């Protein structure tokens, strides 16, 4: 790196640290001939409150990162219709054929979760029986590598959908809900459950919160992660009950008591996971026919009356009669419709989409809409998107690592399918936000301070350099005889000239003007302060 470029980078990093942004004159890639500024379709008139909102900034916030294609789409459709399709997406959206083929080839798409988990559970037992210690260690290592591969496949699918799915808001909300209902991939056999769990969240991501909550509560991934599989009438485990109230619904300051947690833990007894093959393991026997009728074993999920506390409970002031699985449904109704849940979920959504400390009036309006719409997530999001507070926040929300990495690849390559997501996974590991790797149930932090330190910015610069040079490994497969399709980032395009260039600060323009090649220009644009926000 030349001394001049080093000074340029230092200035950019300093600017990134203070997030200076000011409009100014133009900058173009110095080593390439001047490019025409193609005219994109003019915005359509609309009666929506969003009609006057900067369409580029809106797309950049609601999607995983604005691209030339996405800007053309919103300008062609009009803001209101585009937003409607994002809030109410079509199921099974069409992906680019090359991307659909990559996803279809993943083992998580062809092998269902229950038999895979049952098979691996038996393999663990078989490995434990190996007498030779070295052979036993080797077998365990091989199995662990296999499980790591399953985890990488799930992360690959997530990133490919984030890059190329037309249902961009749904994909953002799938990530948001995974973070909200976090599980850790390296606990027990969670890696085998991630793909099914994430797809469950995707299906409910824009639906009713009560339906989403019910799907999470019954999913093996959550029951294993928060130890409810060990929660029984004679061995109470409060872990899930506590997080269900504190993190997933009411919030820590909602006024519930330790007694409420204890009573909810009793409600949750008997809800667990059975990794035995139902073909060779008949259900348990019950002396009372009504208890036998309540026994449920679907896939890996199990409700076992032998493990359930059938005494009456008091949760949030309501009496829950000891009656079996219906107790949980009654409590989920209470939790999902509690004003504390409406406020807590609305606050988390506003933090994700608006700011670290979103305005209280906005959160209050979102919570009111949550209550009136019976937890309709799309309706709550619409209230937020159409607010003046949301419009004022555009181009200011700091990107966490996953938003930075995905938006950088989208900006560089638009709808050109990558061949290998592993570089992206590695970058996220380096940035501290690896997929499914948050050990604690609170999920990754959403605030700027967690991701804006000097080390973080330096790493982002290195990633920008890798992407900007076109040698990041995204277009070379991991096969023994790899396929490689060289591709160079196309950042100097209509999107840049029409939406990015006019908003660049003077320091960024100066840095770009000092670049000596298209590669350096790409690198500096992707590491600019303006690219750190959405």
Coordinates of C-alpha atoms in Angstrom, one line a residue, residues 8-443:
X8 CA -6.2 8.2 2.8
X9 CA -7.3 5.0 4.7
X10 CA -6.3 6.6 8.0
X11 CA -8.6 9.6 7.2
X12 CA -11.4 7.3 6.2
X13 CA -11.1 5.3 9.4
X14 CA -11.1 8.4 11.5
X15 CA -14.2 9.6 9.6
X16 CA -15.9 6.3 10.2
X17 CA -15.3 6.6 13.9
X18 CA -17.2 9.8 14.2
X19 CA -19.6 9.0 11.4
X20 CA -19.4 12.4 9.7
X21 CA -21.8 12.8 6.8
X22 CA -22.3 15.9 4.6
X23 CA -23.4 16.4 1.0
X24 CA -21.0 17.6 -1.6
X25 CA -19.7 17.4 -5.2
X26 CA -19.1 14.3 -7.2
X27 CA -16.3 11.7 -7.2
X28 CA -15.7 9.1 -9.9
X29 CA -13.4 6.1 -10.2
X30 CA -10.1 7.6 -11.4
X31 CA -8.7 4.7 -13.5
X32 CA -11.8 4.0 -15.6
X33 CA -13.3 6.1 -18.3
X34 CA -16.2 8.3 -17.3
X35 CA -19.4 6.3 -17.3
X36 CA -22.8 7.6 -18.4
X37 CA -25.4 8.3 -15.8
X38 CA -28.3 6.1 -17.0
X39 CA -31.6 7.5 -16.2
X40 CA -33.7 5.3 -14.0
X41 CA -37.5 5.4 -14.2
X42 CA -39.0 8.3 -12.4
X43 CA -40.8 7.7 -9.1
X44 CA -44.5 7.2 -9.3
X45 CA -46.8 9.4 -7.5
X46 CA -48.5 7.9 -4.5
X47 CA -50.8 8.9 -1.7
X48 CA -48.7 7.0 0.9
X49 CA -47.1 8.9 3.7
X50 CA -43.9 7.4 2.3
X51 CA -44.3 9.2 -1.0
X52 CA -41.7 11.9 -0.2
X53 CA -39.2 9.5 1.4
X54 CA -35.9 9.0 -0.3
X55 CA -36.5 5.7 -2.1
X56 CA -32.8 4.6 -2.1
X57 CA -32.7 5.2 1.7
X58 CA -35.9 3.3 2.2
X59 CA -34.8 0.3 0.2
X60 CA -31.4 0.4 2.0
X61 CA -33.2 0.1 5.3
X62 CA -35.9 -2.4 4.6
X63 CA -33.7 -4.7 2.5
X64 CA -30.3 -6.2 3.2
X65 CA -28.8 -3.4 1.2
X66 CA -29.8 -1.3 -1.8
X67 CA -28.8 -2.4 -5.2
X68 CA -29.4 -1.0 -8.7
X69 CA -32.0 -3.7 -9.3
X70 CA -33.9 -3.0 -6.1
X71 CA -33.9 0.8 -6.8
X72 CA -35.3 0.2 -10.3
X73 CA -37.9 -2.1 -8.8
X74 CA -39.3 0.4 -6.3
X75 CA -39.2 3.2 -8.8
X76 CA -41.1 1.0 -11.3
X77 CA -43.7 -0.2 -8.8
X78 CA -44.1 2.9 -6.7
X79 CA -43.2 3.0 -3.0
X80 CA -46.6 2.0 -1.6
X81 CA -47.0 -1.1 -3.8
X82 CA -43.4 -2.1 -3.2
X83 CA -43.8 -1.9 0.5
X84 CA -47.0 -3.9 0.4
X85 CA -45.2 -6.7 -1.4
X86 CA -42.5 -6.6 1.3
X87 CA -45.0 -6.6 4.2
X88 CA -47.1 -9.4 2.6
X89 CA -44.7 -11.5 0.5
X90 CA -45.5 -14.4 -1.7
X91 CA -44.6 -17.8 -0.3
X92 CA -41.7 -19.6 -1.9
X93 CA -40.4 -16.7 -3.9
X94 CA -38.4 -17.4 -7.0
X95 CA -34.7 -17.2 -6.5
X96 CA -32.2 -16.9 -9.4
X97 CA -31.8 -20.4 -10.8
X98 CA -28.1 -20.7 -9.9
X99 CA -29.0 -19.7 -6.3
X100 CA -31.9 -22.1 -6.1
X101 CA -29.7 -24.9 -7.3
X102 CA -27.1 -24.2 -4.7
X103 CA -29.7 -24.3 -1.9
X104 CA -31.4 -27.4 -3.3
X105 CA -28.1 -29.2 -3.2
X106 CA -27.6 -28.7 0.5
X107 CA -28.2 -31.7 2.7
X108 CA -30.4 -29.6 5.0
X109 CA -32.9 -29.4 2.1
X110 CA -33.0 -33.1 1.5
X111 CA -32.7 -34.7 5.0
X112 CA -35.4 -33.8 7.4
X113 CA -34.6 -32.9 11.0
X114 CA -36.1 -35.7 13.1
X115 CA -34.5 -38.8 11.4
X116 CA -31.2 -37.0 11.2
X117 CA -31.2 -36.1 14.9
X118 CA -32.3 -39.7 15.8
X119 CA -29.5 -41.1 13.7
X120 CA -26.8 -38.9 15.2
X121 CA -28.1 -39.6 18.7
X122 CA -27.6 -43.3 18.0
X123 CA -24.1 -42.6 16.6
X124 CA -23.1 -40.9 19.8
X125 CA -24.2 -44.0 21.8
X126 CA -22.2 -46.2 19.4
X127 CA -19.1 -44.1 19.7
X128 CA -19.3 -44.2 23.5
X129 CA -19.1 -48.0 23.2
X130 CA -15.8 -47.9 21.3
X131 CA -13.1 -49.5 23.5
X132 CA -10.0 -48.0 22.0
X133 CA -9.6 -44.4 23.2
X134 CA -7.9 -43.1 20.1
X135 CA -10.5 -44.6 17.8
X136 CA -13.2 -43.1 20.0
X137 CA -11.7 -39.7 19.9
X138 CA -11.3 -39.9 16.1
X139 CA -14.9 -41.0 15.7
X140 CA -16.1 -38.1 17.8
X141 CA -13.9 -35.6 15.8
X142 CA -15.3 -36.9 12.5
X143 CA -18.9 -36.6 13.8
X144 CA -18.2 -33.1 15.1
X145 CA -16.9 -32.0 11.7
X146 CA -20.0 -33.4 10.1
X147 CA -22.1 -31.3 12.5
X148 CA -20.0 -28.2 11.7
X149 CA -20.7 -28.8 8.1
X150 CA -24.5 -28.8 8.8
X151 CA -24.1 -25.5 10.6
X152 CA -22.2 -24.0 7.6
X153 CA -24.9 -25.2 5.3
X154 CA -27.6 -23.4 7.3
X155 CA -25.5 -20.2 7.4
X156 CA -25.0 -20.6 3.6
X157 CA -28.7 -20.8 3.0
X158 CA -29.4 -17.8 5.2
X159 CA -26.8 -15.7 3.4
X160 CA -28.0 -16.7 -0.1
X161 CA -31.5 -15.8 0.8
X162 CA -30.4 -12.5 2.3
X163 CA -28.5 -11.7 -0.9
X164 CA -31.0 -12.8 -3.5
X165 CA -34.5 -13.4 -2.1
X166 CA -37.1 -10.9 -3.5
X167 CA -38.7 -11.1 0.0
X168 CA -36.1 -8.9 1.5
X169 CA -38.1 -7.7 4.5
X170 CA -39.1 -11.3 5.4
X171 CA -35.4 -12.3 5.3
X172 CA -34.5 -9.4 7.6
X173 CA -37.3 -10.3 10.0
X174 CA -36.2 -13.9 9.9
X175 CA -32.8 -12.8 11.2
X176 CA -34.4 -10.4 13.7
X177 CA -36.6 -13.2 15.2
X178 CA -33.7 -15.7 15.3
X179 CA -31.8 -13.1 17.3
X180 CA -34.8 -12.4 19.5
X181 CA -35.5 -16.1 20.1
X182 CA -31.8 -16.9 20.1
X183 CA -30.4 -20.5 20.3
X184 CA -26.7 -21.4 20.3
X185 CA -25.5 -23.9 17.6
X186 CA -22.8 -25.6 19.6
X187 CA -25.1 -26.7 22.5
X188 CA -25.9 -30.4 22.3
X189 CA -27.2 -31.3 18.8
X190 CA -28.6 -27.8 17.9
X191 CA -26.7 -27.7 14.6
X192 CA -29.0 -30.4 13.3
X193 CA -32.0 -28.3 14.3
X194 CA -31.0 -24.9 13.1
X195 CA -32.3 -25.1 9.5
X196 CA -35.8 -26.3 10.6
X197 CA -35.9 -23.7 13.3
X198 CA -34.9 -20.9 11.0
X199 CA -37.5 -21.9 8.5
X200 CA -40.1 -22.0 11.2
X201 CA -39.2 -18.4 12.0
X202 CA -39.3 -17.4 8.3
X203 CA -42.8 -18.8 7.9
X204 CA -44.1 -16.7 10.8
X205 CA -41.8 -13.7 10.5
X206 CA -44.5 -11.3 9.3
X207 CA -47.6 -13.0 10.8
X208 CA -49.1 -12.9 14.2
X209 CA -46.8 -12.8 17.2
X210 CA -48.9 -15.3 19.0
X211 CA -48.5 -17.8 16.2
X212 CA -44.7 -17.2 16.1
X213 CA -44.4 -17.5 19.9
X214 CA -46.3 -20.8 19.8
X215 CA -44.1 -22.2 17.1
X216 CA -41.0 -21.3 19.0
X217 CA -42.2 -22.7 22.3
X218 CA -42.8 -26.1 20.7
X219 CA -39.7 -26.3 18.6
X220 CA -37.0 -28.8 19.7
X221 CA -34.3 -26.2 19.1
X222 CA -35.6 -23.9 21.8
X223 CA -36.6 -26.7 24.2
X224 CA -33.1 -28.1 24.1
X225 CA -31.3 -24.7 24.2
X226 CA -33.1 -23.4 27.3
X227 CA -33.1 -26.8 29.0
X228 CA -36.9 -27.3 29.1
X229 CA -36.3 -30.9 27.9
X230 CA -35.0 -31.4 31.5
X231 CA -38.0 -29.7 33.1
X232 CA -40.2 -32.2 34.9
X233 CA -42.6 -32.3 37.8
X234 CA -40.0 -33.8 40.1
X235 CA -37.1 -31.8 38.7
X236 CA -38.1 -28.2 37.9
X237 CA -35.9 -26.2 35.6
X238 CA -36.8 -22.5 35.4
X239 CA -34.4 -21.5 32.6
X240 CA -36.9 -21.3 29.8
X241 CA -39.7 -19.8 31.9
X242 CA -37.4 -17.0 32.9
X243 CA -36.3 -16.1 29.4
X244 CA -39.8 -16.6 28.0
X245 CA -40.9 -13.7 30.2
X246 CA -37.7 -11.6 30.3
X247 CA -36.5 -11.8 26.7
X248 CA -39.2 -13.2 24.5
X249 CA -42.4 -11.4 25.7
X250 CA -42.9 -9.1 28.7
X251 CA -39.4 -7.6 29.1
X252 CA -37.3 -7.4 32.2
X253 CA -39.2 -4.4 33.7
X254 CA -42.7 -5.5 33.1
X255 CA -43.6 -6.2 36.7
X256 CA -43.7 -10.0 36.8
X257 CA -42.3 -11.7 39.9
X258 CA -40.1 -14.7 40.7
X259 CA -43.2 -16.5 41.7
X260 CA -44.6 -16.0 38.2
X261 CA -41.4 -17.5 36.7
X262 CA -41.7 -20.5 39.1
X263 CA -45.4 -21.0 38.2
X264 CA -44.7 -20.7 34.5
X265 CA -41.9 -23.3 34.9
X266 CA -44.5 -25.7 36.3
X267 CA -46.8 -25.0 33.3
X268 CA -43.8 -25.9 31.0
X269 CA -43.1 -29.3 32.7
X270 CA -43.4 -32.2 30.3
X271 CA -42.7 -30.3 27.1
X272 CA -39.5 -31.7 25.7
X273 CA -37.7 -33.7 23.1
X274 CA -37.6 -37.4 22.4
X275 CA -34.7 -38.6 20.2
X276 CA -35.7 -42.2 20.1
X277 CA -37.0 -43.8 16.9
X278 CA -40.8 -44.0 17.3
X279 CA -40.7 -47.0 14.9
X280 CA -38.9 -49.1 17.5
X281 CA -39.9 -47.3 20.8
X282 CA -43.6 -47.5 21.6
X283 CA -45.2 -44.6 23.6
X284 CA -45.2 -44.9 27.4
X285 CA -48.2 -46.5 29.1
X286 CA -50.6 -44.5 31.3
X287 CA -53.1 -45.7 33.9
X288 CA -55.6 -42.9 33.0
X289 CA -56.9 -42.9 29.5
X290 CA -57.2 -39.0 29.5
X291 CA -53.5 -38.8 30.2
X292 CA -52.7 -41.3 27.4
X293 CA -54.8 -39.2 25.0
X294 CA -52.6 -36.1 25.9
X295 CA -49.3 -37.8 25.1
X296 CA -47.8 -36.3 21.9
X297 CA -44.8 -37.3 20.0
X298 CA -44.5 -35.4 16.7
X299 CA -41.1 -35.5 15.0
X300 CA -38.8 -34.7 18.0
X301 CA -41.3 -32.7 20.0
X302 CA -42.9 -34.6 22.9
X303 CA -45.4 -33.8 25.6
X304 CA -45.2 -36.5 28.3
X305 CA -47.9 -36.4 30.9
X306 CA -45.7 -38.4 33.3
X307 CA -43.4 -35.4 33.5
X308 CA -46.1 -32.7 33.8
X309 CA -47.2 -31.0 37.0
X310 CA -51.0 -31.2 37.0
X311 CA -51.5 -28.9 39.9
X312 CA -53.2 -25.5 39.5
X313 CA -50.9 -22.5 38.9
X314 CA -51.1 -18.7 39.3
X315 CA -49.4 -16.8 36.4
X316 CA -49.6 -13.0 36.1
X317 CA -52.6 -13.1 38.5
X318 CA -54.6 -15.6 36.4
X319 CA -55.5 -19.1 37.7
X320 CA -54.3 -21.8 35.3
X321 CA -56.1 -25.1 36.1
X322 CA -54.0 -28.2 35.9
X323 CA -55.2 -29.8 32.7
X324 CA -52.2 -30.6 30.5
X325 CA -51.1 -29.0 27.2
X326 CA -53.9 -26.5 27.2
X327 CA -52.3 -24.8 30.2
X328 CA -49.4 -23.6 28.0
X329 CA -51.8 -22.3 25.3
X330 CA -53.6 -20.2 28.0
X331 CA -50.4 -18.8 29.3
X332 CA -49.1 -18.0 25.7
X333 CA -52.4 -16.1 25.1
X334 CA -51.8 -14.1 28.3
X335 CA -48.2 -13.3 27.5
X336 CA -48.7 -12.4 23.8
X337 CA -51.6 -10.0 24.6
X338 CA -50.0 -8.4 27.7
X339 CA -49.2 -4.6 27.2
X340 CA -45.7 -5.4 28.4
X341 CA -45.1 -7.7 25.4
X342 CA -46.5 -5.1 23.0
X343 CA -44.1 -2.5 24.3
X344 CA -41.1 -4.8 24.6
X345 CA -41.5 -6.2 21.1
X346 CA -42.2 -2.8 19.6
X347 CA -39.1 -1.4 21.3
X348 CA -36.9 -4.2 19.9
X349 CA -38.3 -3.6 16.4
X350 CA -37.7 0.1 16.6
X351 CA -34.1 -0.5 17.8
X352 CA -33.5 -2.8 14.9
X353 CA -34.9 -0.4 12.3
X354 CA -34.7 3.1 13.7
X355 CA -32.1 3.8 16.4
X356 CA -30.4 2.7 19.6
X357 CA -32.8 4.8 21.6
X358 CA -36.0 5.1 19.5
X359 CA -38.4 7.9 20.4
X360 CA -40.9 6.9 23.0
X361 CA -44.0 8.2 21.1
X362 CA -43.1 6.0 18.2
X363 CA -42.7 2.9 20.4
X364 CA -46.0 3.8 22.1
X365 CA -47.8 4.0 18.7
X366 CA -46.3 0.7 17.6
X367 CA -47.4 -0.9 20.9
X368 CA -50.9 0.4 20.5
X369 CA -51.0 -1.0 17.0
X370 CA -49.7 -4.3 18.3
X371 CA -52.6 -4.5 20.8
X372 CA -55.3 -3.4 18.3
X373 CA -54.1 -5.7 15.6
X374 CA -53.7 -8.7 18.0
X375 CA -49.9 -8.9 17.4
X376 CA -50.0 -8.5 13.6
X377 CA -46.3 -8.0 13.0
X378 CA -46.7 -6.5 9.5
X379 CA -49.2 -4.0 10.9
X380 CA -46.8 -2.9 13.6
X381 CA -44.0 -2.6 11.0
X382 CA -46.2 -0.5 8.8
X383 CA -46.9 1.9 11.7
X384 CA -43.2 2.3 12.1
X385 CA -42.3 2.6 8.4
X386 CA -44.9 5.3 7.9
X387 CA -43.8 7.4 10.9
X388 CA -41.9 10.7 10.6
X389 CA -39.4 9.3 13.1
X390 CA -38.5 6.4 10.8
X391 CA -38.1 8.8 7.8
X392 CA -35.9 11.1 9.9
X393 CA -33.7 8.1 10.8
X394 CA -32.9 7.0 7.2
X395 CA -29.1 6.9 6.4
X396 CA -28.2 7.0 10.1
X397 CA -28.7 3.5 11.5
X398 CA -25.3 2.0 12.0
X399 CA -24.8 -1.4 10.4
X400 CA -24.0 -4.4 12.6
X401 CA -21.6 -6.9 11.0
X402 CA -24.2 -9.0 9.1
X403 CA -25.8 -5.9 7.6
X404 CA -22.4 -4.6 6.6
X405 CA -21.2 -7.8 5.0
X406 CA -24.4 -8.7 3.1
X407 CA -24.9 -5.1 1.9
X408 CA -21.3 -4.9 0.7
X409 CA -21.7 -8.1 -1.4
X410 CA -25.1 -6.9 -2.7
X411 CA -23.7 -3.5 -3.7
X412 CA -20.7 -5.0 -5.4
X413 CA -22.5 -7.8 -7.3
X414 CA -26.2 -7.0 -7.3
X415 CA -28.1 -10.1 -8.5
X416 CA -25.0 -12.0 -9.8
X417 CA -25.0 -15.3 -7.8
X418 CA -21.9 -16.0 -5.7
X419 CA -20.6 -19.6 -5.7
X420 CA -19.2 -19.7 -2.2
X421 CA -20.6 -18.1 1.0
X422 CA -17.7 -19.3 3.2
X423 CA -15.8 -16.0 2.8
X424 CA -18.8 -14.2 4.1
X425 CA -19.1 -16.7 7.1
X426 CA -15.4 -16.1 7.8
X427 CA -15.8 -12.4 7.8
X428 CA -18.7 -12.6 10.2
X429 CA -16.6 -14.7 12.5
X430 CA -13.9 -12.1 12.4
X431 CA -16.4 -9.3 13.1
X432 CA -17.9 -11.1 16.1
X433 CA -21.4 -11.8 14.7
X434 CA -21.0 -15.3 13.3
X435 CA -24.3 -17.0 12.4
X436 CA -25.9 -18.9 15.3
X437 CA -22.9 -18.4 17.5
X438 CA -24.3 -16.2 20.3
X439 CA -24.0 -18.3 23.4
X440 CA -26.4 -16.3 25.6
X441 CA -30.2 -16.2 25.0
X442 CA -30.2 -12.4 24.7
X443 CA -29.0 -12.5 21.1

